[in-house]
Coordinates of C-alpha atoms in Angstrom, one line a residue:
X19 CA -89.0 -40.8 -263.7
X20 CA -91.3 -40.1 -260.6
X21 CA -92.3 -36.2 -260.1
X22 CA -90.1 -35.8 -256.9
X23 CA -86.7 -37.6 -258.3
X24 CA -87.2 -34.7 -261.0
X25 CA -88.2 -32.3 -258.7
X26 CA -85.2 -33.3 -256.1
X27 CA -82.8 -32.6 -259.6
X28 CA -83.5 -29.0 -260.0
X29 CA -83.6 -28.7 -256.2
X30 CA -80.1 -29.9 -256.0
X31 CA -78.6 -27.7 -259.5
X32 CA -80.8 -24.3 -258.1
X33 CA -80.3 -25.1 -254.1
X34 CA -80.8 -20.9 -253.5
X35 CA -84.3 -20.8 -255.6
X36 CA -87.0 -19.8 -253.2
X37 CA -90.0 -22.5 -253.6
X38 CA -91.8 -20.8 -255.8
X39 CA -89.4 -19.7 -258.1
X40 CA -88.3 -23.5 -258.7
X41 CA -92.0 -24.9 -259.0
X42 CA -92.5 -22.2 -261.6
X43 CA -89.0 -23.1 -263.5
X44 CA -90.6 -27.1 -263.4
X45 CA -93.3 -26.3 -264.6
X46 CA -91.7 -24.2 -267.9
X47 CA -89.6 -26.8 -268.7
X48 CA -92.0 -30.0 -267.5
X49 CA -95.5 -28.5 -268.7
X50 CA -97.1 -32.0 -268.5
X51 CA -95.8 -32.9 -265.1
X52 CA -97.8 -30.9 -263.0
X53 CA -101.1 -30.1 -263.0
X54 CA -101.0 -26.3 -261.4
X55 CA -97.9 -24.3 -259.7
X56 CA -99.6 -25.3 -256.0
X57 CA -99.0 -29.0 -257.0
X58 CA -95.3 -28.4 -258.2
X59 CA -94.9 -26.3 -255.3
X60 CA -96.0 -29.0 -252.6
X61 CA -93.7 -31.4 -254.4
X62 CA -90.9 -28.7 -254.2
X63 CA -91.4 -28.6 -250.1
X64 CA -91.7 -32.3 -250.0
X65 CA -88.4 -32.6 -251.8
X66 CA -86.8 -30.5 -249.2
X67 CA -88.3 -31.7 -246.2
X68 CA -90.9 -28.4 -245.4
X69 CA -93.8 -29.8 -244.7
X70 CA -93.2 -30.5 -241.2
X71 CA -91.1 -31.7 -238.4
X72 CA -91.1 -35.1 -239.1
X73 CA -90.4 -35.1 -242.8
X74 CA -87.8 -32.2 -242.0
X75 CA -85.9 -34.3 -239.6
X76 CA -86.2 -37.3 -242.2
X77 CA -84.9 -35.4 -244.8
X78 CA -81.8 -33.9 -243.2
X79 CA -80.6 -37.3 -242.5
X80 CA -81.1 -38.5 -245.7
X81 CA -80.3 -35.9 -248.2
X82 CA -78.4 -32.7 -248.9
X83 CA -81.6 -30.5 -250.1
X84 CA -83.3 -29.4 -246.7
X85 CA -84.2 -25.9 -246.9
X86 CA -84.9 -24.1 -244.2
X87 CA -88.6 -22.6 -243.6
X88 CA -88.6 -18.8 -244.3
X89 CA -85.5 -18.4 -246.4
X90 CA -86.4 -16.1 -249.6
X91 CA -83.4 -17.9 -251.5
X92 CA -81.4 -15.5 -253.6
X93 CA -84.2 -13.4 -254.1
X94 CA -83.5 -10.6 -251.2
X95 CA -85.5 -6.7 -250.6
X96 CA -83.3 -4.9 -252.7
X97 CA -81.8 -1.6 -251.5
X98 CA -83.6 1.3 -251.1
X99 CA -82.5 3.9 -252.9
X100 CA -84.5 6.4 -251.1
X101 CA -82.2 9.1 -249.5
X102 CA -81.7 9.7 -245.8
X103 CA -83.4 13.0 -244.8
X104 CA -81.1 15.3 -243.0
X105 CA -82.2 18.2 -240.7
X106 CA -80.1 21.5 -241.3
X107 CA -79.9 22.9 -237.4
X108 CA -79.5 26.5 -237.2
X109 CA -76.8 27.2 -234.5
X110 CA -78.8 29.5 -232.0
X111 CA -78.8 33.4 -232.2
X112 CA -80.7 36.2 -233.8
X113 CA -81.6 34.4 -237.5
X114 CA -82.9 36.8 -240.2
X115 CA -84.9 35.3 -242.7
X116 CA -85.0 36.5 -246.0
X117 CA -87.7 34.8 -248.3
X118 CA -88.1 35.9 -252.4
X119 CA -85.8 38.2 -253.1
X120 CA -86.3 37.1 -257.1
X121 CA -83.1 38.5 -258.5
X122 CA -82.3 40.6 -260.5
X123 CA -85.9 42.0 -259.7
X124 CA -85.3 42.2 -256.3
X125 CA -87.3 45.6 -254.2
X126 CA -83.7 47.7 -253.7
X127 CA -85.3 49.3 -250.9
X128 CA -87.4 46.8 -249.3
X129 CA -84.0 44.8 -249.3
X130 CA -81.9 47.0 -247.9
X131 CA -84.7 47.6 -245.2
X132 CA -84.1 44.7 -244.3
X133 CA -80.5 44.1 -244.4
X134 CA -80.4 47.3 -242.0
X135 CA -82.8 46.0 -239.4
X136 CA -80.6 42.5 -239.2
X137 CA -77.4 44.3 -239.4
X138 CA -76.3 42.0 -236.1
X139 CA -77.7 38.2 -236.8
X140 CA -75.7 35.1 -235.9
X141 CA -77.4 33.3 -238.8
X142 CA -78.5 34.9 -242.5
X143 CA -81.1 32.4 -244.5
X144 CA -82.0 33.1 -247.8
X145 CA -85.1 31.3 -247.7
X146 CA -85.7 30.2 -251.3
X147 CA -86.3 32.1 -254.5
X148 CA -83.4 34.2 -253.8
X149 CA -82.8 33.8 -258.0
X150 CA -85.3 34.3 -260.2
X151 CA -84.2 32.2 -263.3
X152 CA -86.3 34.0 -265.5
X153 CA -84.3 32.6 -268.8
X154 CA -84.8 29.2 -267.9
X155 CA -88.3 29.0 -266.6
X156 CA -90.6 26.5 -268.3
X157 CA -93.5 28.7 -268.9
X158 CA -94.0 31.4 -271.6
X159 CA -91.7 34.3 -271.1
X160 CA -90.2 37.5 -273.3
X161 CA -87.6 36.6 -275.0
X162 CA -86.1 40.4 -275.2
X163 CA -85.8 39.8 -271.4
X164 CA -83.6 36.3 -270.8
X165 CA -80.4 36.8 -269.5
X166 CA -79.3 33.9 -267.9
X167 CA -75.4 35.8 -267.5
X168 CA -77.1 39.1 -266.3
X169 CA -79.3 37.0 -263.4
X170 CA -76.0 35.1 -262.4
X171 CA -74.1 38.5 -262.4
X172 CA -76.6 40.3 -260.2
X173 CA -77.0 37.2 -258.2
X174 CA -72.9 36.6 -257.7
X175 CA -72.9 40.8 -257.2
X176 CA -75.4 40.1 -254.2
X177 CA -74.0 37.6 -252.4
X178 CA -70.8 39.5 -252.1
X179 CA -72.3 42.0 -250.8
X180 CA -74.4 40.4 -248.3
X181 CA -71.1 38.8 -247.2
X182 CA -69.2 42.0 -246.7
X183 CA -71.9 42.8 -244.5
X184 CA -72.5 39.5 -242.5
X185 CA -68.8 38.7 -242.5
X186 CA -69.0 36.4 -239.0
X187 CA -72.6 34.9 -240.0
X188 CA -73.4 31.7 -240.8
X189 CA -75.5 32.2 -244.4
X190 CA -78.1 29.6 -245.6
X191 CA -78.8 29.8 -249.2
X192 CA -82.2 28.1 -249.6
X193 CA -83.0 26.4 -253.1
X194 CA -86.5 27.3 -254.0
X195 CA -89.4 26.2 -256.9
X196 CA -87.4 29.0 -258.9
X197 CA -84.0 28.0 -258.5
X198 CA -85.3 24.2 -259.1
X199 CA -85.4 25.9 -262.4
X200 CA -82.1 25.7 -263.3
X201 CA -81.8 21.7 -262.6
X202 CA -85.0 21.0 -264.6
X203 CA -83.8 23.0 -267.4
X204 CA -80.5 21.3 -267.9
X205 CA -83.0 17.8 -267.5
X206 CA -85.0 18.9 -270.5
X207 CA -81.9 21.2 -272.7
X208 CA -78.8 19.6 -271.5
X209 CA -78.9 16.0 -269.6
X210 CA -75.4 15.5 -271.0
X211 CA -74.4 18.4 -268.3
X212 CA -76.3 17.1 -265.5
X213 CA -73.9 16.4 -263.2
X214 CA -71.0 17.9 -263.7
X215 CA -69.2 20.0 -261.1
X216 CA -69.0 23.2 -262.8
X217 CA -72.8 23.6 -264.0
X218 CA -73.7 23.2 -260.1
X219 CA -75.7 25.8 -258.8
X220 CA -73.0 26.1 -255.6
X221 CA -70.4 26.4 -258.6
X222 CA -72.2 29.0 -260.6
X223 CA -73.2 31.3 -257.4
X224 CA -69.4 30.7 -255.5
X225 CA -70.9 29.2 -252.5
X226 CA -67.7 27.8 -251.2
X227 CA -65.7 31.0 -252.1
X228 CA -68.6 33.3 -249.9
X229 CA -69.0 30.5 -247.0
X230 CA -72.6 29.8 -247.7
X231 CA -74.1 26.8 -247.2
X232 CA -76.9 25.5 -249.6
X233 CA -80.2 23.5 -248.2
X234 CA -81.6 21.4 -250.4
X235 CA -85.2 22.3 -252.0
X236 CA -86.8 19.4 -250.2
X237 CA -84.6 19.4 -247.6
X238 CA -85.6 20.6 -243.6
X239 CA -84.5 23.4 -241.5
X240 CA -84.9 24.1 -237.9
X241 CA -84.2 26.9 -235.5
X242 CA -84.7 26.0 -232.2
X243 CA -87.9 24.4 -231.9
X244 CA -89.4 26.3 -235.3
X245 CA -89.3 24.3 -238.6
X246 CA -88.6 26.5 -241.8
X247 CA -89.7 26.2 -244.8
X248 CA -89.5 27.7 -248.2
X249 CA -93.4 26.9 -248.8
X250 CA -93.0 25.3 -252.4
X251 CA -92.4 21.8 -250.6
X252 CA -96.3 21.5 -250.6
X253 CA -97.4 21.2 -254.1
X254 CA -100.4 23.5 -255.0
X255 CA -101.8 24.2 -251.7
X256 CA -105.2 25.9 -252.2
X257 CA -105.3 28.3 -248.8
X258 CA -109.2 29.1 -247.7
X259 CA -107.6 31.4 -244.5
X260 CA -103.9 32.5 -245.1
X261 CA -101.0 30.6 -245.8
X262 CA -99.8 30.6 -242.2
X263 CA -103.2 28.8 -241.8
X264 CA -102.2 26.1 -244.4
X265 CA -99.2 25.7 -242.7
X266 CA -100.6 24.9 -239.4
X267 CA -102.9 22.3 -240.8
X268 CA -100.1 21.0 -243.2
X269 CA -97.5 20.3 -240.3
X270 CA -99.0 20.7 -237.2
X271 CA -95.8 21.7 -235.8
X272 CA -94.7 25.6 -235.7
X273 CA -93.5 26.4 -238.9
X274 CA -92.5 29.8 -241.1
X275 CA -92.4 29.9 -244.5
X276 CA -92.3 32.0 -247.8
X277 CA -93.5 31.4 -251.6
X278 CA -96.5 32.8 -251.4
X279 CA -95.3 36.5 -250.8
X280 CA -98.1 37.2 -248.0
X281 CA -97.3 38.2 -244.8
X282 CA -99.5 36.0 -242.3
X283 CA -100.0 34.6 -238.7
X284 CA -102.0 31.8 -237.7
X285 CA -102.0 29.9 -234.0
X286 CA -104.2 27.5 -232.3
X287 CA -104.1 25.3 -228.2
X288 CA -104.5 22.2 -228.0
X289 CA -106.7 20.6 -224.8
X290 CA -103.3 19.8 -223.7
X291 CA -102.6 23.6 -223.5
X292 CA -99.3 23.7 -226.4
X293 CA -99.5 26.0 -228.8
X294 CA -98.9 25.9 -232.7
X295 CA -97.8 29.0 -234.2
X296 CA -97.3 28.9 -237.5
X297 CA -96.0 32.2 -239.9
X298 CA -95.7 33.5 -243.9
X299 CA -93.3 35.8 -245.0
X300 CA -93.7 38.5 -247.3
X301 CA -91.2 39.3 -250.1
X302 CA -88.3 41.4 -251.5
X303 CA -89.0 41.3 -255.4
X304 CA -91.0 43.8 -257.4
X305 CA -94.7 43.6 -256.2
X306 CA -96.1 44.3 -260.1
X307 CA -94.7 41.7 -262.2
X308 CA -95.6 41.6 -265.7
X309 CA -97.5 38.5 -265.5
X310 CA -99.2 39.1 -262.1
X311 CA -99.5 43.1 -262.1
X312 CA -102.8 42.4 -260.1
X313 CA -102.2 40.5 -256.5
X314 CA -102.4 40.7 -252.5
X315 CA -98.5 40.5 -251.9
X316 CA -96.4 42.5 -249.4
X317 CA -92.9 43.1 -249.0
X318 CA -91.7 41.8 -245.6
X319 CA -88.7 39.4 -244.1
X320 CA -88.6 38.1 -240.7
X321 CA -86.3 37.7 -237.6
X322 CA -85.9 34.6 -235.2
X323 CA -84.1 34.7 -231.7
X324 CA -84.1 31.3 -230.7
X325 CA -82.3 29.3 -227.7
X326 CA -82.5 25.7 -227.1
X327 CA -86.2 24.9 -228.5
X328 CA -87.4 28.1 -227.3
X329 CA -88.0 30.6 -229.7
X330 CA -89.0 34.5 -230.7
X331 CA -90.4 35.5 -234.0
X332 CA -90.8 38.5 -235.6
X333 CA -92.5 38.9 -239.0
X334 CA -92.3 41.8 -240.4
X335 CA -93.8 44.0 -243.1
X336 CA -92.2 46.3 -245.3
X337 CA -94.7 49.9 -245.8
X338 CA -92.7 52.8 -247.6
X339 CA -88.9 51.1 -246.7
X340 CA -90.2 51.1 -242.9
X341 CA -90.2 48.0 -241.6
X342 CA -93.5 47.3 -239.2
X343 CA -94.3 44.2 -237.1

């Protein structure tokens, strides 16, 4: 039997095969036929008429096997399962921002500082690290001290109250590196409960109860035309200046953020004459942890008045339960 009567049968039993795929199945089952894969795929586009016009036009007159050029066969892109990126649009207002509160070892003072001084924002966002999750962190930590049902109590306790006092507001909860915690710990102790409803983090913390609304860890937020950020979405960041530096070099796009627990302002024009502000927050946890007791930190929070894409920030740092721009 000539090559391209053999050929012209697997064309006709695998019509979707892409070229290549149906050289290389010849060639597995006919490995004396051919001489290379390029020789069993130039018989392949012979067979169906691709190597030009005129042999096309022969071909579809003659036979049922013309393929046309640039067809992949079955063999399509498959589907991306890469998820769309929504942008969480804070409605515009007076926003106060409230970055590393770390409960239950939250500053008491520092935190009701700041409560006080945003006693009239449109918007609350509890900008990540709102939770420590002490008991389920991965490092090294005192087992006399894990108390998953106390930090969930304290945390539950807080919400309500912060509520009670924002009862018109539209509050952002803001997942963080620490509660990222709580995922990766059912990952590594407890796939099986991956998943379900009632080990959520929204579940555990009564987000639809309270009217909050969570914001993913990776997930972006904008008031008017300032990005916010917990700070945790760049991993490691080594920061020669300040943080607000890194951000401005990061993003290059006017952006607050938190994590880092340092309150900070860096801005730079371009030729064209815009300017890129970019901000760090300080915190509203205990400033002496046990395994950090040494460390620049500062207590602080911040407050945005934005409208349209314009915007007003106010960073603030906390000295003695006083708050100080």
């Amino acid at each position: 039997m000539k090559k391209s009567e053999l050929v012209k049968q697997y064309v006709e039993k695998f019509p979707d095969h892409g070229n290549r795929t149906l050289a290389l199945l010849v060639i597995k089952e006919n490995p004396n036929l051919f001489t290379s894969i390029d020789s069993a795929r130039s018989c392949v586009r012979y067979v169906r008429g691709n190597n030009g016009k005129r042999d096309r036009a022969k071909r579809k007159n003659k036979s049922e096997v013309f393929k046309p050029n640039g067809k992949a066969g079955e063999y399509k892109i498959p589907k991306s399962l890469t998820p769309k990126k929504r942008i969480v649009r804070i409605p515009d207002g007076k926003t106060l921002i409230l970055s590393d509160i770390h409960l239950p070892y939250h500053d008491v003072e520092a935190l009701e500082c700041a409560l006080d001084h945003g006693h009239d924002a449109d918007n609350v966002i509890l900008n990540g690290d709102t939770v420590d999750f002490y008991a389920t962190s991965r490092w090294d930590t005192d087992p006399n001290h894990r108390d998953l049902a106390g930090e969930l109590q304290a945390s539950r306790q807080f919400l309500l109250h912060l509520r009670e006092r924002f009862p018109t507001a539209n509050i952002y909860f803001k997942i963080g590196n620490h509660e990222e915690r709580w995922e990766k710990y059912l990952w590594r102790k407890a796939p099986e409960l991956c998943g379900v409803p009632d080990f959520k983090l929204e579940k555990l913390l009564n987000f639809e109860d309270l009217d909050i609304q969570e914001i993913g860890g990776r997930q972006l937020t904008k008031a008017g035309g300032l990005w916010i950020l917990h700070g945790h979405e760049f991993f490691n960041t080594f920061d020669p200046v300040n943080f607000a530096r890194t951000l401005q070099v990061k993003t290059g796009v006017c952006t607050i953020a938190g994590h880092k627990h340092k309150s900070s302002q860096h801005s730079v024009k371009s030729m064209d004459g815009d300017t890129i502000a970019c901000w760090s927050m300080g915190c509203l946890c205990d400033l002496e942890p046990d395994y950090m007791p040494v460390n620049q930190w500062n207590l602080g929070f911040a407050e945005v008045v934005h409208q349209g894409k314009k915007f007003d920030v106010n960073n603030y740092r906390i000295i003695d339960g006083v708050a100080h721009r």
